[in-house]
Amino acid sequence: VGLMTYATEVEVVFQLNAFSSTMDVLNAASVFYTGGSTNTAAAIETADNIMFTEKNGDRFGVRNILILMSDGQSTDPAATQLAAMNARTRTTDPINIITLGIGASAKESELKAIASNPMEMNYFKEESFDSLSDVVSNLNAALCQGEWYLFTKLIQFYSVVWQTVVQ
């Protein structure tokens, strides 16, 4: 599991090969809302060209899954669409992109276009950061059991972090 944040800039918090246990991942996942623009294209390109590489822990034959959460519209929709298409159509180990729109400002049409097919299984929408934990049951079909467990724990963590930042 790897983790990155994005706004105006992209920050890789940790690479796919940084940790070997769920507890280590959860302990390292201290991410806070930074604000700024929504540079979704750069986030997808970073995942495609930096995170999902053998050097940083990508394993051949293991499904690549990018869960992209956004509460806005990308600053460059055309570049975002191109980055998503390139990631989804890689000749070796294409990336399955699951998108999660959060809040009223999330651009639904853009997130649906970024999501892998079938879109109905790879696009989710929540009304607020407070309700993020509600999406976990819907993602069960898209993730294997181990991925689902870790994603559940990360969503619980981010729900608490978001509530702390907002209050």
Short mmCIF file of C-alpha atoms in Angstrom, two decimals:
data_model
loop_
_atom_site.label_atom_id
_atom_site.label_comp_id
_atom_site.label_asym_id
_atom_site.label_seq_id
_atom_site.Cartn_x
_atom_site.Cartn_y
_atom_site.Cartn_z
CA VAL A 1 0.00 0.00 0.00
CA GLY A 2 1.23 3.48 -0.86
CA LEU A 3 -0.19 6.86 0.06
CA MET A 4 0.02 10.29 -1.49
CA THR A 5 -1.80 13.57 -1.09
CA TYR A 6 -2.44 16.18 -3.73
CA ALA A 7 -3.64 19.73 -3.99
CA THR A 8 -1.52 22.23 -5.93
CA GLU A 9 1.45 19.89 -5.40
CA VAL A 10 1.65 16.11 -5.06
CA GLU A 11 3.33 14.59 -2.02
CA VAL A 12 4.15 10.90 -1.80
CA VAL A 13 3.65 10.11 1.89
CA PHE A 14 5.00 6.58 1.50
CA GLN A 15 5.69 4.16 -1.35
CA LEU A 16 4.14 0.74 -1.95
CA ASN A 17 7.16 -1.02 -0.43
CA ALA A 18 7.58 1.17 2.66
CA PHE A 19 5.71 -1.04 5.14
CA SER A 20 4.86 -4.69 5.53
CA SER A 21 2.10 -4.60 8.16
CA THR A 22 -1.27 -2.91 8.45
CA MET A 23 -0.30 -1.33 11.77
CA ASP A 24 2.83 0.22 10.26
CA VAL A 25 0.74 1.72 7.44
CA LEU A 26 -1.85 3.12 9.84
CA ASN A 27 0.86 4.58 12.09
CA ALA A 28 2.49 6.30 9.12
CA ALA A 29 -0.74 7.65 7.64
CA SER A 30 -0.71 11.06 9.31
CA VAL A 31 -2.03 13.23 6.49
CA PHE A 32 -3.80 16.53 6.85
CA TYR A 33 -5.80 18.67 4.48
CA THR A 34 -3.39 21.14 2.90
CA GLY A 35 -5.66 23.25 0.73
CA GLY A 36 -4.82 24.63 -2.69
CA SER A 37 -5.90 23.75 -6.19
CA THR A 38 -6.89 20.28 -7.36
CA ASN A 39 -4.02 18.98 -9.49
CA THR A 40 -5.59 15.61 -10.23
CA ALA A 41 -3.56 15.08 -13.41
CA ALA A 42 -0.29 15.32 -11.46
CA ALA A 43 -1.61 12.91 -8.82
CA ILE A 44 -2.52 10.28 -11.41
CA GLU A 45 0.79 10.77 -13.25
CA THR A 46 2.69 10.39 -9.97
CA ALA A 47 0.87 7.15 -9.22
CA ASP A 48 1.46 5.87 -12.76
CA ASN A 49 5.09 6.90 -13.23
CA ILE A 50 6.51 6.86 -9.70
CA MET A 51 4.43 4.83 -7.25
CA PHE A 52 3.40 1.93 -9.48
CA THR A 53 6.98 1.02 -10.43
CA GLU A 54 9.02 -2.03 -9.49
CA LYS A 55 11.56 0.20 -7.72
CA ASN A 56 8.86 1.51 -5.38
CA GLY A 57 7.12 -1.78 -4.67
CA ASP A 58 4.89 -2.57 -7.63
CA ARG A 59 4.72 -6.33 -8.13
CA PHE A 60 4.16 -7.80 -11.59
CA GLY A 61 0.93 -9.75 -11.80
CA VAL A 62 -0.59 -8.10 -8.69
CA ARG A 63 -3.56 -5.88 -9.44
CA ASN A 64 -2.77 -2.16 -9.33
CA ILE A 65 -5.52 -0.14 -7.65
CA LEU A 66 -5.56 3.63 -7.31
CA ILE A 67 -8.26 5.05 -5.03
CA LEU A 68 -8.57 8.70 -5.94
CA MET A 69 -10.57 10.87 -3.55
CA SER A 70 -11.53 14.41 -4.57
CA ASP A 71 -13.71 17.18 -3.18
CA GLY A 72 -13.46 19.43 -6.25
CA GLN A 73 -12.77 19.67 -9.95
CA SER A 74 -9.32 19.24 -11.40
CA THR A 75 -7.44 22.35 -12.46
CA ASP A 76 -6.82 20.86 -15.92
CA PRO A 77 -9.62 18.45 -16.93
CA ALA A 78 -8.05 17.55 -20.30
CA ALA A 79 -4.70 16.64 -18.71
CA THR A 80 -6.55 14.68 -16.02
CA GLN A 81 -8.46 12.65 -18.63
CA LEU A 82 -5.24 11.91 -20.52
CA ALA A 83 -3.37 10.88 -17.35
CA ALA A 84 -6.24 8.57 -16.35
CA MET A 85 -6.41 6.99 -19.81
CA ASN A 86 -2.64 6.41 -19.81
CA ALA A 87 -2.77 4.79 -16.36
CA ARG A 88 -5.74 2.57 -17.21
CA THR A 89 -4.25 1.40 -20.52
CA ARG A 90 -0.65 0.66 -19.51
CA THR A 91 0.67 -2.27 -21.55
CA THR A 92 1.92 -4.04 -18.42
CA ASP A 93 -0.10 -4.00 -15.22
CA PRO A 94 -2.74 -1.38 -16.03
CA ILE A 95 -4.03 0.63 -13.07
CA ASN A 96 -7.62 0.15 -11.96
CA ILE A 97 -8.82 3.61 -10.90
CA ILE A 98 -11.55 3.86 -8.28
CA THR A 99 -12.81 7.40 -7.76
CA LEU A 100 -14.56 8.78 -4.71
CA GLY A 101 -16.22 12.18 -4.91
CA ILE A 102 -16.72 13.92 -1.59
CA GLY A 103 -19.16 16.79 -1.14
CA ALA A 104 -21.23 18.95 -3.45
CA SER A 105 -18.18 20.48 -5.19
CA ALA A 106 -16.84 17.13 -6.42
CA LYS A 107 -17.17 17.08 -10.23
CA GLU A 108 -19.21 13.91 -10.75
CA SER A 109 -18.86 13.76 -14.55
CA GLU A 110 -15.10 14.12 -14.33
CA LEU A 111 -14.71 11.47 -11.62
CA LYS A 112 -16.92 9.06 -13.57
CA ALA A 113 -14.77 9.61 -16.67
CA ILE A 114 -11.57 8.99 -14.68
CA ALA A 115 -12.88 5.76 -13.11
CA SER A 116 -12.10 2.41 -14.69
CA ASN A 117 -14.83 0.34 -16.30
CA PRO A 118 -17.32 -0.71 -15.25
CA MET A 119 -17.86 2.81 -13.89
CA GLU A 120 -20.72 1.63 -11.68
CA MET A 121 -18.25 -0.44 -9.65
CA ASN A 122 -15.42 2.11 -9.66
CA TYR A 123 -17.12 5.45 -8.91
CA PHE A 124 -18.53 6.38 -5.51
CA LYS A 125 -19.98 9.57 -4.07
CA GLU A 126 -20.34 10.75 -0.48
CA GLU A 127 -21.97 13.96 0.65
CA SER A 128 -19.26 14.90 3.15
CA PHE A 129 -16.02 13.82 4.75
CA ASP A 130 -18.08 12.93 7.83
CA SER A 131 -19.81 10.13 5.93
CA LEU A 132 -16.68 8.57 4.40
CA SER A 133 -17.03 5.43 6.46
CA ASP A 134 -20.37 4.78 4.71
CA VAL A 135 -18.62 4.12 1.40
CA VAL A 136 -16.57 1.25 2.81
CA SER A 137 -19.29 -1.37 2.34
CA ASN A 138 -19.77 -0.28 -1.28
CA LEU A 139 -16.08 -0.76 -2.04
CA ASN A 140 -16.03 -4.37 -0.85
CA ALA A 141 -16.80 -5.66 -4.36
CA ALA A 142 -13.99 -3.62 -5.92
CA LEU A 143 -11.23 -4.66 -3.51
CA CYS A 144 -9.90 -8.00 -2.33
CA GLN A 145 -10.33 -8.83 1.36
CA GLY A 146 -6.90 -7.60 2.51
CA GLU A 147 -7.16 -4.37 0.51
CA TRP A 148 -10.70 -3.83 1.82
CA TYR A 149 -9.62 -4.23 5.45
CA LEU A 150 -6.79 -1.72 5.10
CA PHE A 151 -8.97 0.75 3.18
CA THR A 152 -11.61 0.46 5.92
CA LYS A 153 -9.01 1.32 8.56
CA LEU A 154 -7.66 4.26 6.52
CA ILE A 155 -11.16 5.67 5.96
CA GLN A 156 -11.88 5.45 9.68
CA PHE A 157 -8.60 7.26 10.35
CA TYR A 158 -9.30 10.02 7.81
CA SER A 159 -12.83 10.53 9.07
CA VAL A 160 -11.39 11.25 12.52
CA VAL A 161 -8.64 13.49 11.10
CA TRP A 162 -11.13 15.46 8.99
CA GLN A 163 -13.46 15.98 11.92
CA THR A 164 -10.53 17.19 14.04
CA VAL A 165 -9.36 19.65 11.33
CA VAL A 166 -12.86 21.04 10.75
CA GLN A 167 -13.72 21.53 14.42
#
